[in-house]
mmCIF file of C-alpha atoms in Angstrom:
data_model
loop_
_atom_site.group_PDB
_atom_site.id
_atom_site.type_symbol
_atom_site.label_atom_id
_atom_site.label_comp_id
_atom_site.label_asym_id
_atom_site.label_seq_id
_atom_site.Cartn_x
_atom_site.Cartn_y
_atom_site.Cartn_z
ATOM 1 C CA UNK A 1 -1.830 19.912 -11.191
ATOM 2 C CA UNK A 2 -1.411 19.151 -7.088
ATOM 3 C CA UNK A 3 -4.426 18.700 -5.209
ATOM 4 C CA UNK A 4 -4.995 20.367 -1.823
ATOM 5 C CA UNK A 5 -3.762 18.375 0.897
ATOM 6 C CA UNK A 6 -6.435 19.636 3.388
ATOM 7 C CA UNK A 7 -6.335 19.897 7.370
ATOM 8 C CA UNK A 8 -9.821 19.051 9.841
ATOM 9 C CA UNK A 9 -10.402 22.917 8.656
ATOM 10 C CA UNK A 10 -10.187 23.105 5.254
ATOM 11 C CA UNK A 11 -11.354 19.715 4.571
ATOM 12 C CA UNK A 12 -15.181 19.187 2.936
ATOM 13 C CA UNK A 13 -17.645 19.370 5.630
ATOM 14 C CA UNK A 14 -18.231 15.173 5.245
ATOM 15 C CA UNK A 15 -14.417 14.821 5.658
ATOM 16 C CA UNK A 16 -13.861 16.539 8.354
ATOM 17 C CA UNK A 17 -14.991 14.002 11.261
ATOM 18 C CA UNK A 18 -12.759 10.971 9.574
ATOM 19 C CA UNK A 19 -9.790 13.395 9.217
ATOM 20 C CA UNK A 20 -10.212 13.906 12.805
ATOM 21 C CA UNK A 21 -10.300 10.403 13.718
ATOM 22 C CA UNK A 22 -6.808 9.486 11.786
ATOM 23 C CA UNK A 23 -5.144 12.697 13.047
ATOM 24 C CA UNK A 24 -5.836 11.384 16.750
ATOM 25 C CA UNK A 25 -4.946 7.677 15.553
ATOM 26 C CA UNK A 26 -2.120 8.472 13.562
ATOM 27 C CA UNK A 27 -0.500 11.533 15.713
ATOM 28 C CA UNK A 28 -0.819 13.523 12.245
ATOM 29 C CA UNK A 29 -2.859 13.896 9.296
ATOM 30 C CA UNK A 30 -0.642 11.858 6.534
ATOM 31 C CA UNK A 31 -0.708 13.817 3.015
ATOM 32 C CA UNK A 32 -2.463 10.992 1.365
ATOM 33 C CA UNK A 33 -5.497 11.247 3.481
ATOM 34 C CA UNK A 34 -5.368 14.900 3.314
ATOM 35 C CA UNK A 35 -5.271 14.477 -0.471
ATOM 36 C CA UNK A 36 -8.331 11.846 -0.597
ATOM 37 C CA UNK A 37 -10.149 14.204 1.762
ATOM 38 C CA UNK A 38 -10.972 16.327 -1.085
ATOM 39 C CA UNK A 39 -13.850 13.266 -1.903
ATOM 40 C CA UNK A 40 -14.627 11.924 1.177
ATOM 41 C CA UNK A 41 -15.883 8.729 0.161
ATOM 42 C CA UNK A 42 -12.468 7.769 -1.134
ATOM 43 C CA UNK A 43 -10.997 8.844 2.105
ATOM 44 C CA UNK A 44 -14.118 6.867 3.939
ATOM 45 C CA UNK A 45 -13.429 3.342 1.664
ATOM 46 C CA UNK A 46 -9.868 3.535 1.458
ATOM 47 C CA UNK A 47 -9.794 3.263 5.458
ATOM 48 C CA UNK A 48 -11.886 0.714 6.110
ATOM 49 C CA UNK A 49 -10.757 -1.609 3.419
ATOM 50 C CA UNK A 50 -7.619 -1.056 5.143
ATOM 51 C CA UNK A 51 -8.764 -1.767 8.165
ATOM 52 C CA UNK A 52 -10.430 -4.902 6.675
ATOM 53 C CA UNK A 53 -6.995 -5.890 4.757
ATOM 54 C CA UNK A 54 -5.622 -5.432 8.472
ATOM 55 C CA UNK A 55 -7.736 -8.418 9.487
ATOM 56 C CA UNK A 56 -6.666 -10.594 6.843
ATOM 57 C CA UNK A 57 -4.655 -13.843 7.756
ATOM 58 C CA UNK A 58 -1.408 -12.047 6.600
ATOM 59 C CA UNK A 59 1.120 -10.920 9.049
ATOM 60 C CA UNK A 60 2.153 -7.447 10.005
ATOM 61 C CA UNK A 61 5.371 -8.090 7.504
ATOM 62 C CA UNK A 62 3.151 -10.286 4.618
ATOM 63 C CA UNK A 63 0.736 -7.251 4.558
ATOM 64 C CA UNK A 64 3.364 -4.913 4.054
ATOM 65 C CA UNK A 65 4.662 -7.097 1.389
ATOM 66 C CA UNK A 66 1.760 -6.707 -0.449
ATOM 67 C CA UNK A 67 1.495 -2.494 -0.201
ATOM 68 C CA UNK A 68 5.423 -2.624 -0.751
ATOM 69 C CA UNK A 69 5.032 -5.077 -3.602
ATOM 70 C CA UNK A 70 1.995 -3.320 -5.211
ATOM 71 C CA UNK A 71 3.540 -0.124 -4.833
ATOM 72 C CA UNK A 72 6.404 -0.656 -6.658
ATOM 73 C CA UNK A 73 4.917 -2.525 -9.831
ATOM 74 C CA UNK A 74 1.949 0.908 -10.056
ATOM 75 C CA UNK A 75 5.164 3.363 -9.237
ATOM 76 C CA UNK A 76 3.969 4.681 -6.644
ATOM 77 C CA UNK A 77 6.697 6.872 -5.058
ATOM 78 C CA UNK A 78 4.626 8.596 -1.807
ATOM 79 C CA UNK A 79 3.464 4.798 -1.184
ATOM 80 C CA UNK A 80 7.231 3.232 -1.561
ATOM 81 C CA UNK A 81 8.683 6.018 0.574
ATOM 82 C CA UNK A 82 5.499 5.771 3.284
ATOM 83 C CA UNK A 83 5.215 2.100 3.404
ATOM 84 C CA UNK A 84 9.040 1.672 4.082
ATOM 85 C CA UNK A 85 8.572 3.744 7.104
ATOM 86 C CA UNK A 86 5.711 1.851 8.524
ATOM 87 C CA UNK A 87 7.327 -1.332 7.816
ATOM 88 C CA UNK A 88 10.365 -0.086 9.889
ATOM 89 C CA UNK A 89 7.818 0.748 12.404
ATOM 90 C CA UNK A 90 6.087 -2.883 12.494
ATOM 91 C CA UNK A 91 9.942 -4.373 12.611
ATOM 92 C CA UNK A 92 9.737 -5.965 8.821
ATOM 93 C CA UNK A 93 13.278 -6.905 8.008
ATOM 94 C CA UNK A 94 14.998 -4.157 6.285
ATOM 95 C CA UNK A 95 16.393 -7.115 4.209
ATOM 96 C CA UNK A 96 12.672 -7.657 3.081
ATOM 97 C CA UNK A 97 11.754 -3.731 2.227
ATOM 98 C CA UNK A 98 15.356 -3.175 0.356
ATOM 99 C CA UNK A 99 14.710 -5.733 -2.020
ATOM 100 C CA UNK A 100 11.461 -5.012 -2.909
ATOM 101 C CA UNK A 101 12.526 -1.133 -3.495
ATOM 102 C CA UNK A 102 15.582 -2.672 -5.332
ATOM 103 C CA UNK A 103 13.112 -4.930 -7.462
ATOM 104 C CA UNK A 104 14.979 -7.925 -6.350
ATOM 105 C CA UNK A 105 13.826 -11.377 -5.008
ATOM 106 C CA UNK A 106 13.071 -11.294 -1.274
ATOM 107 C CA UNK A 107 15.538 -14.041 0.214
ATOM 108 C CA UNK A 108 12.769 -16.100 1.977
ATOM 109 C CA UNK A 109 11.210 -18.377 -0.036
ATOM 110 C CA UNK A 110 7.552 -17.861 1.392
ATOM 111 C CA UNK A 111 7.675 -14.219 1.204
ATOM 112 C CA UNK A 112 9.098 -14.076 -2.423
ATOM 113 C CA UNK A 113 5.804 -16.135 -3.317
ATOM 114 C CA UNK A 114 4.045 -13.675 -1.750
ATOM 115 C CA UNK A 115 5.461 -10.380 -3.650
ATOM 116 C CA UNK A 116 5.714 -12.390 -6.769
ATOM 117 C CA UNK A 117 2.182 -12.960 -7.085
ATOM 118 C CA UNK A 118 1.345 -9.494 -5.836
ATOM 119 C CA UNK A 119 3.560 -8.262 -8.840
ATOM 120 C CA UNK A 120 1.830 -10.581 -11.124
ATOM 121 C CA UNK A 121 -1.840 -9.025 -9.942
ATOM 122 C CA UNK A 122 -1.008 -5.931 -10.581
ATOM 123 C CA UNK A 123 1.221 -6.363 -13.988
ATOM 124 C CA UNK A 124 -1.160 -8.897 -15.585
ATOM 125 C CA UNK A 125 -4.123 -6.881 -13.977
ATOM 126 C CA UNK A 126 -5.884 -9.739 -12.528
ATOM 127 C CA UNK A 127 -4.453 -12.539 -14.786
ATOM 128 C CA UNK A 128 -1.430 -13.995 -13.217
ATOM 129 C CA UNK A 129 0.147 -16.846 -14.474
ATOM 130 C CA UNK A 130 -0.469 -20.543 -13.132
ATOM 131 C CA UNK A 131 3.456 -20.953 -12.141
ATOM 132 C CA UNK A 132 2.680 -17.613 -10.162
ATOM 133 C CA UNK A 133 -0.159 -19.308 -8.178
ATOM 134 C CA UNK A 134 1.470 -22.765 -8.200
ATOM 135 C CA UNK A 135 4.562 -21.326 -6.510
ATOM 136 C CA UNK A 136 2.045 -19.447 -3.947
ATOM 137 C CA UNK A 137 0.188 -22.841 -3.061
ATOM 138 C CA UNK A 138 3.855 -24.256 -2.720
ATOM 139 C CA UNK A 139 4.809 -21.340 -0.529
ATOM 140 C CA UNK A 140 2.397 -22.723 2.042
ATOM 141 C CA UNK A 141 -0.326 -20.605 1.199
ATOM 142 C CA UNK A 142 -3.933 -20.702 0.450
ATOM 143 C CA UNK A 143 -6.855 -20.126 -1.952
ATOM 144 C CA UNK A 144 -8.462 -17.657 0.730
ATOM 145 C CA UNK A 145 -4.586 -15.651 0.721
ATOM 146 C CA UNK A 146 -5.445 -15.465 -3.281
ATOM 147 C CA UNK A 147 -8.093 -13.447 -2.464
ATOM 148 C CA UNK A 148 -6.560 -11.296 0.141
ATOM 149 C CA UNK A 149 -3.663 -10.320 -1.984
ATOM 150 C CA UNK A 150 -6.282 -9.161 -4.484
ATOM 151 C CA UNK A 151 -7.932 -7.214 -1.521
ATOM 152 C CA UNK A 152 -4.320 -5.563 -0.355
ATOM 153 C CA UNK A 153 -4.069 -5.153 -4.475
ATOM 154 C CA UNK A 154 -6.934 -2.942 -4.205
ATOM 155 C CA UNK A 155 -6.571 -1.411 -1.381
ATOM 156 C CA UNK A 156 -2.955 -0.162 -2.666
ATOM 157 C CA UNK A 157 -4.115 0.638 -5.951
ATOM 158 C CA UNK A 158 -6.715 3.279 -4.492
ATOM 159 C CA UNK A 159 -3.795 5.408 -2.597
ATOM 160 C CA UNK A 160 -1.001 4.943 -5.948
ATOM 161 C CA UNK A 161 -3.526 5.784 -8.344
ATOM 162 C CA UNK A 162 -4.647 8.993 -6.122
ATOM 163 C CA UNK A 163 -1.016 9.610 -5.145
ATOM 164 C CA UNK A 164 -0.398 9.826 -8.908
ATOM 165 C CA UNK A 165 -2.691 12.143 -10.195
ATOM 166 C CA UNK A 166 -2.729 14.471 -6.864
ATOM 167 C CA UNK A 167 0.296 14.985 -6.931
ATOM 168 C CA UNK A 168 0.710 13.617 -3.135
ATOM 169 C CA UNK A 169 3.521 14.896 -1.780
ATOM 170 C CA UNK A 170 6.154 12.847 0.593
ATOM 171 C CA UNK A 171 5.571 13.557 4.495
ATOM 172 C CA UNK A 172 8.140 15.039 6.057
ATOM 173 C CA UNK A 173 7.549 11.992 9.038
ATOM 174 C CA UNK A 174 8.373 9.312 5.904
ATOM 175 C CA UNK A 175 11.146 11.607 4.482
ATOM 176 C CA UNK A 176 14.158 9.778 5.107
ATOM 177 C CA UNK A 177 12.597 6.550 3.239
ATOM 178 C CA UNK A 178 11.962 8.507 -0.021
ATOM 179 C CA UNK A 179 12.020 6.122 -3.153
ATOM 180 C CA UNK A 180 12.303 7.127 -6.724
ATOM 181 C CA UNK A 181 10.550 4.826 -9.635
ATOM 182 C CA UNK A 182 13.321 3.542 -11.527
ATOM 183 C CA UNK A 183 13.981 4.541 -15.445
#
């Protein structure tokens, strides 16, 4: 069943205001948040945790990393095909986003610790190996980027999860970086 992907007018009453507020940020309404709209506390949390994750130590690309990374290991294909656009937007590498689509190692060594581990959050659902967090620590980061990765985790995990059971269909603005879950 597809859920309603609602506009400022035929959002609930206590979603209306924060729909507002990311149409004029965003230039648009993106279908996810007109999706979560339909429970407005979703829509409420899942923006300012990512507002939070946005003041994490991570960079522009490491954060994206993280969605991109997360993403791929829940399946998420509105996520994958949206987070490929915005990474093009924040000038990630396209060498970085087309290996994490491809499920490949990302080339640099710092940033392969970095989606490794996110993989192994989300696969091992908060039990990742030591050699996953070894490698991470040898990668040059921290215990405090342990715990951001778990906050981008989450943060990722609310939008796949209510991507997959809304039904959340692609924007037409992320079109041309559509991604389909491999077999």
């Amino acid at each position: 069943m597809r859920y309603a992907v609602h506009t400022v007018d035929t959002a609930p009453d206590r979603a209306k205001e924060t729909l507002a507020g990311a149409e004029k940020a965003f230039g648009f309404i993106p279908n996810l948040l007109g999706t979560m709209a339909e429970a407005p506390e979703l829509l409420k949390t899942y923006l300012a945790v990512g507002a939070l994750f946005d003041e994490t130590s991570f960079t522009p690309t490491e954060r994206q990393v993280v969605m991109l990374a997360t993403s791929y290991e829940n399946g998420c294909e509105y996520c994958m095909g949206a987070h490929t656009a915005i990474s093009s937007m924040q000038k990630v590498p396209d060498a970085v986003v087309l290996a994490i689509r491809d499920g490949r190692p990302i080339a640099d060594p710092k940033l392969e610790a970095l989606r490794r581990l996110t993989a192994a959050v989300v696969a091992s659902r908060g039990w990742p190996d030591e050699a996953d967090l070894t490698a991470f620590h040898r990668a040059g980061y921290g215990q405090a980027q342990v715990l951001e990765v778990i906050l981008g985790v989450g943060l990722k995990t609310f939008a796949n999860y209510a991507n997959h059971i809304a039904g959340t269909p692609l924007d037409k603005a992320f079109a041309k970086a559509a991604w389909k879950k491999p077999a």
